[in-house]
Coordinates of C-alpha atoms in Angstrom, one line a residue:
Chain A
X11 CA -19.8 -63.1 -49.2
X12 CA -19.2 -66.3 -51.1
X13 CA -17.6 -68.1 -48.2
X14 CA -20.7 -67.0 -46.5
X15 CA -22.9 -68.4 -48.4
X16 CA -20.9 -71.6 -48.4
X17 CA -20.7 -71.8 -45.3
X18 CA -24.4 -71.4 -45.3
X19 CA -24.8 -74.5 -46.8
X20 CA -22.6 -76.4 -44.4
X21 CA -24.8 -76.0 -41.0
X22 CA -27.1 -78.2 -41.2
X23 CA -29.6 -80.1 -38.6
X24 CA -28.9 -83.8 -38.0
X25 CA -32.3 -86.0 -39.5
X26 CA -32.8 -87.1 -35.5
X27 CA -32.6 -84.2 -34.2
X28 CA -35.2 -82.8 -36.6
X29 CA -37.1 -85.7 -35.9
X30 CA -37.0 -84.9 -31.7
X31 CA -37.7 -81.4 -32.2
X32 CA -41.0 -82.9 -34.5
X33 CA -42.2 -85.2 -31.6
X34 CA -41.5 -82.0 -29.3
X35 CA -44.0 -80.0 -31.4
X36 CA -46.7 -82.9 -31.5
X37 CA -46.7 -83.6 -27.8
X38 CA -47.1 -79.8 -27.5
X39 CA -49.9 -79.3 -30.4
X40 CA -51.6 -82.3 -28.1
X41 CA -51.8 -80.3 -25.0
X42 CA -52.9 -77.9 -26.8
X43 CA -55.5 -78.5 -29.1
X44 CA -57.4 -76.1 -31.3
X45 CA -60.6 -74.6 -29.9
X46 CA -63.9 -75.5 -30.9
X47 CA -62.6 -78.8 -32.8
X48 CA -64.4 -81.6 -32.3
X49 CA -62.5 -84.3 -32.7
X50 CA -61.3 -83.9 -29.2
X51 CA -64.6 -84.0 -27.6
X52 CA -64.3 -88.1 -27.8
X53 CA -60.9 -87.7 -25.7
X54 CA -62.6 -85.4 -23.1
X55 CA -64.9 -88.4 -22.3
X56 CA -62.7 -90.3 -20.6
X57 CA -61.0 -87.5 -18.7
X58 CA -64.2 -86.5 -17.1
X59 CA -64.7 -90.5 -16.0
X60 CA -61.8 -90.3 -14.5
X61 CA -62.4 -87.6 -12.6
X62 CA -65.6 -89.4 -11.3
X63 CA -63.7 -92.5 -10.1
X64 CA -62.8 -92.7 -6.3
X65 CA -59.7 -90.8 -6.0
X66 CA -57.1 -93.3 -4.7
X67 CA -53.5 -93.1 -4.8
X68 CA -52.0 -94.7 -7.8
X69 CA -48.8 -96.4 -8.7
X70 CA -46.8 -94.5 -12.1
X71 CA -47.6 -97.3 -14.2
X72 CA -51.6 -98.3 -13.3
X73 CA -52.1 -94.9 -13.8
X74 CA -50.2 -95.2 -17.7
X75 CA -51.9 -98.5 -18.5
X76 CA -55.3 -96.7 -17.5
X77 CA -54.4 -94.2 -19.8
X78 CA -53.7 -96.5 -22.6
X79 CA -56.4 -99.0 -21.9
X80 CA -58.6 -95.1 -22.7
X81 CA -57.0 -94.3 -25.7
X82 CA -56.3 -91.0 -24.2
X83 CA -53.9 -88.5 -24.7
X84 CA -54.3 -84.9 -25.2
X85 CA -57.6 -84.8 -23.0
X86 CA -55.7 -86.8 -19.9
X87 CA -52.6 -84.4 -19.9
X88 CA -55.4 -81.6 -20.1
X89 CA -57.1 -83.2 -17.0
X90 CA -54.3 -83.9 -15.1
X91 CA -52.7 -80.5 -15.3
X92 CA -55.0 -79.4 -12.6
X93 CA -54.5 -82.3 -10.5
X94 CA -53.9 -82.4 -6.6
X95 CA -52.0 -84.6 -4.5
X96 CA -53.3 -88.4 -3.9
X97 CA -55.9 -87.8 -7.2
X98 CA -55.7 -89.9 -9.5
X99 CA -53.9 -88.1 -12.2
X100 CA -51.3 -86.1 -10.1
X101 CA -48.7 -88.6 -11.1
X102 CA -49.3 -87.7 -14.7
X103 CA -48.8 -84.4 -14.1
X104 CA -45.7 -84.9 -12.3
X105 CA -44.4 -87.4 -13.5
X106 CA -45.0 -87.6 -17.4
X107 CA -46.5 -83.8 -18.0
X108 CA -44.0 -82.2 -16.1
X109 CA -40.9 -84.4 -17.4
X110 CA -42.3 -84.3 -20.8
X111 CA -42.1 -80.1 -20.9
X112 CA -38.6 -80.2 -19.1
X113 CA -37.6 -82.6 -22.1
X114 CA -38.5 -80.0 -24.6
X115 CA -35.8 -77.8 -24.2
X116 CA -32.0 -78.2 -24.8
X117 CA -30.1 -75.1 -23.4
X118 CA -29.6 -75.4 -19.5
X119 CA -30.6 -72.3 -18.9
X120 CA -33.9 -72.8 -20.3
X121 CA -34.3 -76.5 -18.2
X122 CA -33.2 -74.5 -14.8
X123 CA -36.2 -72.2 -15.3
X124 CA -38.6 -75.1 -15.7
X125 CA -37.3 -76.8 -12.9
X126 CA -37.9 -73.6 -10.3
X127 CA -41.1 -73.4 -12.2
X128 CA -42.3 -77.0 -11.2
X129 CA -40.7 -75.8 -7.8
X130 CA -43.2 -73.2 -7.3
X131 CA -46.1 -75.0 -8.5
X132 CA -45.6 -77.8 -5.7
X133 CA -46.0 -74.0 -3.6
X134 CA -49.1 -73.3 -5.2
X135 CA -50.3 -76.3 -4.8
X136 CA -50.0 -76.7 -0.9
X137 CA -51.2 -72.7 -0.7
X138 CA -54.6 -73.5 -2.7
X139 CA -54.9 -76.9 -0.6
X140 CA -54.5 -74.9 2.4
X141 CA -56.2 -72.2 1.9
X142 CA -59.5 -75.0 1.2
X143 CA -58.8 -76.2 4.1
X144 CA -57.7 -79.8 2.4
X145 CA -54.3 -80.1 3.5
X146 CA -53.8 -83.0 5.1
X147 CA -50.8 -84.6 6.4
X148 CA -50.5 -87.3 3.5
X149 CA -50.7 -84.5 1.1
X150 CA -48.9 -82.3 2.7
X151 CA -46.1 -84.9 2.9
X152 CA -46.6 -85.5 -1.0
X153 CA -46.0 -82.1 -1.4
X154 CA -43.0 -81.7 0.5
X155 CA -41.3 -85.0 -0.9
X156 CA -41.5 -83.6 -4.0
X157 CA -40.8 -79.8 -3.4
X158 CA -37.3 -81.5 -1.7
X159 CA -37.0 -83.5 -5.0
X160 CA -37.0 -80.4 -7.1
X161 CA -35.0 -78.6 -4.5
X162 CA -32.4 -80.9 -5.2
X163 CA -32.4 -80.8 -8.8
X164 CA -32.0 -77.1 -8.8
X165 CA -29.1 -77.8 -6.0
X166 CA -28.1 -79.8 -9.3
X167 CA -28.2 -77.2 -12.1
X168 CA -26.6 -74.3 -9.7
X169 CA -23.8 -76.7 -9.4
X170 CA -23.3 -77.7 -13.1
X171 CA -23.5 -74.4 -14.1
X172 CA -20.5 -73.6 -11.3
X173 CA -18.7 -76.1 -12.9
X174 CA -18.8 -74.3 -16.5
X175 CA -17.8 -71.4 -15.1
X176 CA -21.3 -69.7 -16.1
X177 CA -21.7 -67.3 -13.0
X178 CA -24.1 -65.2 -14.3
X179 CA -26.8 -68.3 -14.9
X180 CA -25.6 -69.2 -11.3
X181 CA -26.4 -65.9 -9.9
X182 CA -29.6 -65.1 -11.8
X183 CA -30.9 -68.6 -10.9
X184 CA -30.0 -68.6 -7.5
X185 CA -31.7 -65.1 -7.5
X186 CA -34.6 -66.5 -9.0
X187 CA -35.2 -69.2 -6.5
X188 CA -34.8 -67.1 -3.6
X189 CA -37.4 -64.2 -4.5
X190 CA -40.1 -66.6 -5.4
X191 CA -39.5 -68.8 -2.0
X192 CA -39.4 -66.1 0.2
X193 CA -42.7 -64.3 -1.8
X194 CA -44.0 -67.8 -0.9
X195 CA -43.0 -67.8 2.4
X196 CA -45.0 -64.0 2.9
X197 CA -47.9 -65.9 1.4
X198 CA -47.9 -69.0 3.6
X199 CA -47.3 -66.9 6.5
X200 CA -50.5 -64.7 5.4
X201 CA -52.5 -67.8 5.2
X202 CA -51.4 -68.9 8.7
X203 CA -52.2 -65.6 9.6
X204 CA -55.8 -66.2 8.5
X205 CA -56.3 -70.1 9.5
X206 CA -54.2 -70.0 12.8
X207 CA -52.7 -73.2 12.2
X208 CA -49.4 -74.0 11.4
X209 CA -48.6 -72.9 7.7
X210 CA -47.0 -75.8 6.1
X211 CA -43.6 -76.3 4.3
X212 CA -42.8 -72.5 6.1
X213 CA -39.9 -74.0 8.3
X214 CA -38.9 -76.0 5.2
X215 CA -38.8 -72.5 3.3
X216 CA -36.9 -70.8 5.7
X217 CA -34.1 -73.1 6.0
X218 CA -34.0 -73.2 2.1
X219 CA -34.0 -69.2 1.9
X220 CA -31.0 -69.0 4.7
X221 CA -29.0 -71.1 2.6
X222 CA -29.3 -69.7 -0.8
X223 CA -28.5 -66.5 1.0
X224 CA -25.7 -67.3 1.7
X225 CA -24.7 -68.7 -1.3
X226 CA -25.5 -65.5 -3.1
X227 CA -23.5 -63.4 -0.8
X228 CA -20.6 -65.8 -1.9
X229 CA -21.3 -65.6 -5.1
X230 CA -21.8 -61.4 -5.2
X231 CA -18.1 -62.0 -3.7
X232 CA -16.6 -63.6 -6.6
X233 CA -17.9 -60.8 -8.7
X234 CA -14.1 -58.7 -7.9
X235 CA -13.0 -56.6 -10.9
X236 CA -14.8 -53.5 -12.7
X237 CA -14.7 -55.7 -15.9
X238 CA -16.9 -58.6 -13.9
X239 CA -19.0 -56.3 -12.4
X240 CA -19.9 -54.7 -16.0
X241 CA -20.4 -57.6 -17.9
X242 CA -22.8 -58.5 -14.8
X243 CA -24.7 -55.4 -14.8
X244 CA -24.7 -55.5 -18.2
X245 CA -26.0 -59.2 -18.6
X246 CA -28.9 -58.1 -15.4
X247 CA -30.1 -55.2 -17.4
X248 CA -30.9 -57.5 -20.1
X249 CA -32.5 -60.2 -18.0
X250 CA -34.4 -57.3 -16.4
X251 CA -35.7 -55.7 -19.5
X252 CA -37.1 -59.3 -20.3
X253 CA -38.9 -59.6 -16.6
X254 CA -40.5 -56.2 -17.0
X255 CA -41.9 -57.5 -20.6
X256 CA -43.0 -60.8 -18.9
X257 CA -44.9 -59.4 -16.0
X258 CA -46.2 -56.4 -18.0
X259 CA -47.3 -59.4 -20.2
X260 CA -48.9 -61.5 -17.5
X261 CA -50.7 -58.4 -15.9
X262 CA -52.2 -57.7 -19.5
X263 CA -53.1 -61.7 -19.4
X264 CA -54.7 -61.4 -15.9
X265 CA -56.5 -57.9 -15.7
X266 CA -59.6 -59.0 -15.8
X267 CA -59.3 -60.9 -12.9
X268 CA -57.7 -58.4 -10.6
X269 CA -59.9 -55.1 -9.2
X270 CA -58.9 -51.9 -10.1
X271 CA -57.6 -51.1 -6.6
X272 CA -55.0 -54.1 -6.8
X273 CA -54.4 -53.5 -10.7
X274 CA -53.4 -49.8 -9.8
X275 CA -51.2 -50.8 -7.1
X276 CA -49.4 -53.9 -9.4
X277 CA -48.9 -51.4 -12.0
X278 CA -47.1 -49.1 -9.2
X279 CA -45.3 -51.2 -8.6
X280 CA -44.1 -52.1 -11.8
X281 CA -43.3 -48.3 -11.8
X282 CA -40.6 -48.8 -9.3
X283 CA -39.3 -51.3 -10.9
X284 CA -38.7 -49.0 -13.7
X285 CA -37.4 -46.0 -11.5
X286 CA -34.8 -48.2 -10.8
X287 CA -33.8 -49.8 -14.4
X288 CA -33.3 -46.0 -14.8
X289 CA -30.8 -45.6 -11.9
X290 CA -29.1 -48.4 -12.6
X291 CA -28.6 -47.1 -16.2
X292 CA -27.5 -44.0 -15.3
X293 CA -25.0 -45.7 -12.7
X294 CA -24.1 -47.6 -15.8
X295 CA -22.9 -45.0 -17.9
X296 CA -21.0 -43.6 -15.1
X297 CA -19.0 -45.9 -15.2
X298 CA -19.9 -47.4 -11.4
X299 CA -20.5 -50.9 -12.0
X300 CA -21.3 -52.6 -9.0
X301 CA -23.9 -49.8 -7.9
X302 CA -25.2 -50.9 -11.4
X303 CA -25.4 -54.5 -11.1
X304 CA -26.8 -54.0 -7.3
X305 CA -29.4 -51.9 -8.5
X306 CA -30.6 -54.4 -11.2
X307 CA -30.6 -57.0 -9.5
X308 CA -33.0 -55.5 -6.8
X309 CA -35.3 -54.5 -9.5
X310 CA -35.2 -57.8 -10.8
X311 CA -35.8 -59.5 -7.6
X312 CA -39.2 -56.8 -7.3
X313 CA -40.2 -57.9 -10.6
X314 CA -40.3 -61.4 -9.8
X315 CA -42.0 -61.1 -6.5
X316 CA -44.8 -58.8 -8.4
X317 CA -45.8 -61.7 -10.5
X318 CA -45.6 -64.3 -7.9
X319 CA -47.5 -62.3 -5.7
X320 CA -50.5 -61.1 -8.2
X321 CA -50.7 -65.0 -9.0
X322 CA -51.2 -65.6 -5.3
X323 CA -53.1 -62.8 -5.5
X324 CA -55.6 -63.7 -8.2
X325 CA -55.5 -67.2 -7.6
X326 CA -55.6 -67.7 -3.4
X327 CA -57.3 -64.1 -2.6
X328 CA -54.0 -63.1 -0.5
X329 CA -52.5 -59.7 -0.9
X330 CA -48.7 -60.0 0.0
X331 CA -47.7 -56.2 0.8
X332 CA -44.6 -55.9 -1.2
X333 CA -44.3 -52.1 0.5
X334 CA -42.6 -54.0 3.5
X335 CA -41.6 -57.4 1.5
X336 CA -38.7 -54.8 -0.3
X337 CA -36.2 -54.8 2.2
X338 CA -36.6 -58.3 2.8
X339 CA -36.2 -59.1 -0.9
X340 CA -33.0 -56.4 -1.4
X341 CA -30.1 -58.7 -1.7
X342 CA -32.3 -61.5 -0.1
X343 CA -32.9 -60.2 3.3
X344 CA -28.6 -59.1 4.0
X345 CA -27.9 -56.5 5.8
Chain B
X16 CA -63.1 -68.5 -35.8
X17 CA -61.6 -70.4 -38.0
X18 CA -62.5 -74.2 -37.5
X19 CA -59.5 -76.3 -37.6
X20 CA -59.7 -80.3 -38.8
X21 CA -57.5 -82.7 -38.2
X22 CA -55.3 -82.4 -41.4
X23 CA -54.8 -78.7 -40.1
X24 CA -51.9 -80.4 -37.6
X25 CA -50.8 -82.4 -40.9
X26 CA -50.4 -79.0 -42.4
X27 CA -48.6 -77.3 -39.7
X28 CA -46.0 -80.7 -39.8
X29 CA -45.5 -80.5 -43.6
X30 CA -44.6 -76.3 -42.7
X31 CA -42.4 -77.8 -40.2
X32 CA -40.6 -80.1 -42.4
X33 CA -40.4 -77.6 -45.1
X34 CA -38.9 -74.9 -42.9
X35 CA -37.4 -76.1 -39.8
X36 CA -33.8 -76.7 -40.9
X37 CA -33.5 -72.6 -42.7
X38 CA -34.9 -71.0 -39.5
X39 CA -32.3 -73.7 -37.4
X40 CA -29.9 -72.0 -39.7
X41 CA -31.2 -68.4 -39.7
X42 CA -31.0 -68.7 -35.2
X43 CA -27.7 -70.3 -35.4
X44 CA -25.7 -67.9 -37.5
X45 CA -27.5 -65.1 -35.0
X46 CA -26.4 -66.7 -31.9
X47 CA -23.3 -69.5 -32.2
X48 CA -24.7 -71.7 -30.4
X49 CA -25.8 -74.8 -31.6
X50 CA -28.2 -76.2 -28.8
X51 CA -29.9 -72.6 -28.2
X52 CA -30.0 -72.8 -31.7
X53 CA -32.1 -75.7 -31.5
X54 CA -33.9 -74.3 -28.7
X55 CA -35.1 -71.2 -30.2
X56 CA -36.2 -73.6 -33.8
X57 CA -38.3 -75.2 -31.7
X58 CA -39.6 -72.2 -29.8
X59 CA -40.5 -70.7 -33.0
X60 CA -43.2 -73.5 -34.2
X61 CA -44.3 -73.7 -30.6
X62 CA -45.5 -70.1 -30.8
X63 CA -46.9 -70.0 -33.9
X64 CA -48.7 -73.0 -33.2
X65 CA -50.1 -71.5 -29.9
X66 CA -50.9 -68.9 -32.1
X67 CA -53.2 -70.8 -34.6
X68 CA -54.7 -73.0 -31.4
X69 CA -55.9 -69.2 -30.0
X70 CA -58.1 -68.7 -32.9
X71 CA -55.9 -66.8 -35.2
X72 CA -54.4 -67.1 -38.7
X73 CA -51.5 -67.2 -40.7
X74 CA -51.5 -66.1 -44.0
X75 CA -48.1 -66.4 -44.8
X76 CA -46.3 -68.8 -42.6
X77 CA -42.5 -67.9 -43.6
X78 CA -42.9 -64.5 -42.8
X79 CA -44.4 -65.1 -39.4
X80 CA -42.2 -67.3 -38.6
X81 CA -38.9 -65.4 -39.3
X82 CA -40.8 -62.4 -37.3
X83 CA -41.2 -64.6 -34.5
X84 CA -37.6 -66.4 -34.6
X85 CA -36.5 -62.1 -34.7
X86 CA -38.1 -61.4 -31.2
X87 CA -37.0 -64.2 -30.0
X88 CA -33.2 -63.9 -30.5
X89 CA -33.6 -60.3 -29.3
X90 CA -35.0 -61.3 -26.4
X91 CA -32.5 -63.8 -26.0
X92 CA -29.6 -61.4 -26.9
X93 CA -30.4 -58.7 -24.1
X94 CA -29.9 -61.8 -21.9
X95 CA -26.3 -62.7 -23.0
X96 CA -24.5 -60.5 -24.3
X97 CA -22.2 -61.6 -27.3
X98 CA -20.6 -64.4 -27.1
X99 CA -16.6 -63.8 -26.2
X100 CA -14.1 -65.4 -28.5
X101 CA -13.2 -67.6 -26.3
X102 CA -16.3 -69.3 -26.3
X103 CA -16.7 -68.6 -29.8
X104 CA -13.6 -70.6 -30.7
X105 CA -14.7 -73.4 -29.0
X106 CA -18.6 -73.4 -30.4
X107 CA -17.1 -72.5 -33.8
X108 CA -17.0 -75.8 -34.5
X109 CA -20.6 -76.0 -32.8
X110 CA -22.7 -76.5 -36.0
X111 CA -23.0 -79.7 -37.9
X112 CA -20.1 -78.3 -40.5
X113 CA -19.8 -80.8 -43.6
X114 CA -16.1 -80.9 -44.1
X115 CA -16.3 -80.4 -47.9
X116 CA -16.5 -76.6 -48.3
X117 CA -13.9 -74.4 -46.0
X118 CA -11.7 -75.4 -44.0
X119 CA -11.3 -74.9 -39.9
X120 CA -9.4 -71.9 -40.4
X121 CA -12.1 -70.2 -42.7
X122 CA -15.1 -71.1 -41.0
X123 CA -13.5 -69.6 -37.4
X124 CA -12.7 -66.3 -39.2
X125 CA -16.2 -66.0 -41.0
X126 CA -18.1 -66.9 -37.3
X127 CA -15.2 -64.7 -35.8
X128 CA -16.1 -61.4 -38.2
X129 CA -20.1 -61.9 -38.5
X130 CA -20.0 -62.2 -34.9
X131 CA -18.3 -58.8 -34.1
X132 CA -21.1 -57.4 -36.3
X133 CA -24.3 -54.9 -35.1
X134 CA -27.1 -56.6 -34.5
X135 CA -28.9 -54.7 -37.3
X136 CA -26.4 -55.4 -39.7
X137 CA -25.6 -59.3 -39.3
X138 CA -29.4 -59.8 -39.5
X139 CA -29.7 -58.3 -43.0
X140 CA -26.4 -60.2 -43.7
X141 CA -27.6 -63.5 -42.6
X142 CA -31.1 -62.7 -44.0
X143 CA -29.4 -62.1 -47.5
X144 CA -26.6 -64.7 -47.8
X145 CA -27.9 -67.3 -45.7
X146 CA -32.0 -67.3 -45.9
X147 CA -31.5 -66.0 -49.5
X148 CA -34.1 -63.3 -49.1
X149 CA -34.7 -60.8 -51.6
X150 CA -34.7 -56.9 -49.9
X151 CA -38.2 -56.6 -50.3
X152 CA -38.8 -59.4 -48.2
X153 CA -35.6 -58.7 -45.7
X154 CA -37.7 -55.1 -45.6
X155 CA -41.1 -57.0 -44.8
X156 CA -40.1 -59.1 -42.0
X157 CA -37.4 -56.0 -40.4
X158 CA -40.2 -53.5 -41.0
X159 CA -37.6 -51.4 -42.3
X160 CA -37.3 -49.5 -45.8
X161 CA -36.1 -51.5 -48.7
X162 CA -33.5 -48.5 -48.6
X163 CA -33.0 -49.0 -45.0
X164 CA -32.5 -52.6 -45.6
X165 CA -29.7 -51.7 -48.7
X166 CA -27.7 -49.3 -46.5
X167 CA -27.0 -51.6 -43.8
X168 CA -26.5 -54.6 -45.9
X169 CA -23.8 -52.1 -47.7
X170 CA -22.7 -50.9 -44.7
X171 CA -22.4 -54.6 -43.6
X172 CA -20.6 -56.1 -46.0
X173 CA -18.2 -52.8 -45.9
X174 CA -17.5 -53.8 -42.3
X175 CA -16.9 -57.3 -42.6
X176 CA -14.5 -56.4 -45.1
X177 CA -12.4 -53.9 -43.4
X178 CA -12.6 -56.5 -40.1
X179 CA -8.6 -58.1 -40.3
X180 CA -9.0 -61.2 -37.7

């Protein structure tokens, strides 16, 4: 125990990293302030003046010096979270909110989720605008520029983390991606459904879905020996057991939002999602690995969907029927 | 609710400066890695921050932050399971290690052995001979018995001991 506690005292932190991790923390305590403090109300002036200027199309940097010149800060980036395309603060939110949170964090793993996170708001984004009937073809385009851009990037992270040999981040981000775009894709068709028109960014979708299918089907294929498959079952049913908490976290967030009919049916849901931890456990201790994984993974795939769907839900009034969307989501659509 | 001022945020910075590098420490020796390490540090304060900016308090910081650092790294554990020695060889060296106390050799066999450890019984460990917590505190932020908390810091050790790497 004495090496221990020597060795204790040799980790240390470096002073700039400290010092990051501290700038982190106050860009964070900005966005979010303390409630009923009222030293912010002075910032909150010029965010709501803003908001009354003629919504124009900005360059980056008119927009920064604007929000220098108004000595604001935690009141903008509050403002311009909720920003559309071609308003005045969208490139804050994209561009310095956005890059600021992905900044944050140091393991990959961790910036991968943020990016398919700001992937799926550019989703929300065109659903909401559609839905009010304020899509039009410049925003649209916006939107798709950048849902491309982060497309890319994810394109990005799948391949470095190929290159490190770290399948299982591979797998459970590719899985990721695919659930929520073609959850996305239900919900664009459901509006297009309702509008008649042609539900944007769906072709766009499609193509994207077809391809990370296939990739996952390559993937699963690399996944040969018992000892793969176990330490892959094994690694799901952990990232599983973390999903259920999540969406069982965000429905307990949300409740109040949602009627009792569509609360019900979320939590039932949820139930399968459990029936199927269960299996998969059971598989697990029998020893058959790749019924295992395949089982996980499903259930994490429905778990997913549930809370992309309840926010489309709450959100955009659209009920995606995840009774049918199941087959589509098991192993992404494969037959 | 509580009404926060503006020397509230100077507060929570000073807490940060005090405390920031033990629960680096505390995440690092639970995980090996030096960057999640980092991550899960940060994580921490952004929580308990998000936590005060809700409304609520906290009346004693270093045990809610040691709670929260706990779920955490559980969390994060059911996603990876332990790290192989493979990669553990190669992030043994992970940490900022002054070069004064043990040398390579040492430090890989002590990562090597706390590694291969239960869960429930490296935490106690680190909690003891890295935090330097006292068992009634290890038994306050566990939520374990103090005699809880003393068998598997016995039971521990015993292990570490009879582990020949």
């Amino acid at each position: 125990m004495k090496e221990l506690k020597k060795l204790a005292k040799d980790v240390f932190l470096k002073k700039e990293e400290k010092e990051q991790i501290k700038n982190n923390l106050i860009s964070f305590m900005q966005d979010h302030p303390v409630r009923n403090v009222e030293e912010y109300s002075h910032i909150y002036q010029p965010a709501l003046f803003l908001k009354k200027l003629t919504l124009k199309p900005m360059p980056l940097i008119i927009t920064l010096i604007t929000v220098l010149l108004l000595g604001g800060g935690a009141g903008i980036s509050a403002a311009a979270e909720s920003s559309m395309p071609n308003s005045l603060l969208y490139p804050v939110k994209v561009g310095i909110n956005e890059e600021v949170r992905g900044f944050f964090t140091f393991s990959p793993e961790k910036k991968a989720e943020w990016e398919a996170r700001r992937m799926e708001r550019r989703l929300e984004e065109a659903e909401k605008l559609f839905l009010e009937n304020k899509l039009d073809k410049s925003k649209e385009q916006k939107i798709q520029e950048k849902f491309t851009e982060r497309m890319d990037r994810l394109d990005e992270k799948m391949a470095e983390f190929k290159e490190k040999d770290n399948l299982q981040a591979q797998t459970n981000l590719a899985s990721r991606i695919e659930t929520s775009l073609q959850v996305h894709q239900k919900i664009l068709d459901k509006l297009n459904k309702d509008k008649s028109k042609n539900s944007p960014l769906s072709s766009v979708l499609k193509e994207k879905i077809e391809k990370l299918s296939k990739n996952q089907e390559l993937l699963e294929k690399e996944l040969k020996s018992e000892t793969q498959f176990k330490m892959a079952a094994e690694g799901k049913l952990g990232a599983l057991e973390n999903k259920i908490k999540e969406v069982k976290r965000f429905l307990e967030k949300h409740k109040n939002r949602m009627s009792a009919e569509s609360l019900k049916k979320t939590q039932e849901q949820i139930g399968e999602v459990k029936k199927k931890l269960e299996e998969g456990r059971k598989k697990l201790e029998e020893g058959k690995y790749r019924e295992a994984f395949l089982l996980f993974q499903d259930a994490h795939r429905l778990a997913g969907a549930i809370k992309v769907s309840t926010t489309a839900l709450i959100d955009l009034d659209v009920k995606v029927d995840l009774k049918i969307d199941l087959n589509d989501l098991k192993r992404g659509g494969r037959k | 609710m509580p009404f926060f001022k503006k020397d509230a945020r100077e507060e929570f910075l000073s807490v940060y400066n005090k405390l920031s590098e033990a629960i680096f420490k505390h995440c690092y020796f639970r995980v090996f890695d030096r960057e999640l390490a980092k991550d899960l540090m940060q994580e921490v304060f952004l929580r308990a921050w998000k936590y005060l900016s809700q409304g609520n308090e906290i009346r004693n910081f270093k045990a809610f932050l040691y709670k929260t650092a706990n779920n955490i790294i559980i969390d994060q554990s059911k996603k990876k399971k332990n790290v192989s020695l493979d990669e553990l060889r190669e992030k043994g060296f992970d940490a900022q290690f002054k070069e004064n106390y043990l040398d390579k050799l040492e430090v890989k066999n002590i990562l090597k052995k706390l590694n291969k450890l239960d869960d429930k019984y490296k935490t106690v460990i680190i909690m003891r001979y890295i935090d330097h917590f006292s068992l009634k505190e290890i038994s306050s932020l566990t939520e374990q018995s103090e005699n809880t908390v003393s068998v598997r810091l016995y039971r521990g050790i015993k292990k570490l001991k009879e582990l020949n790497l």
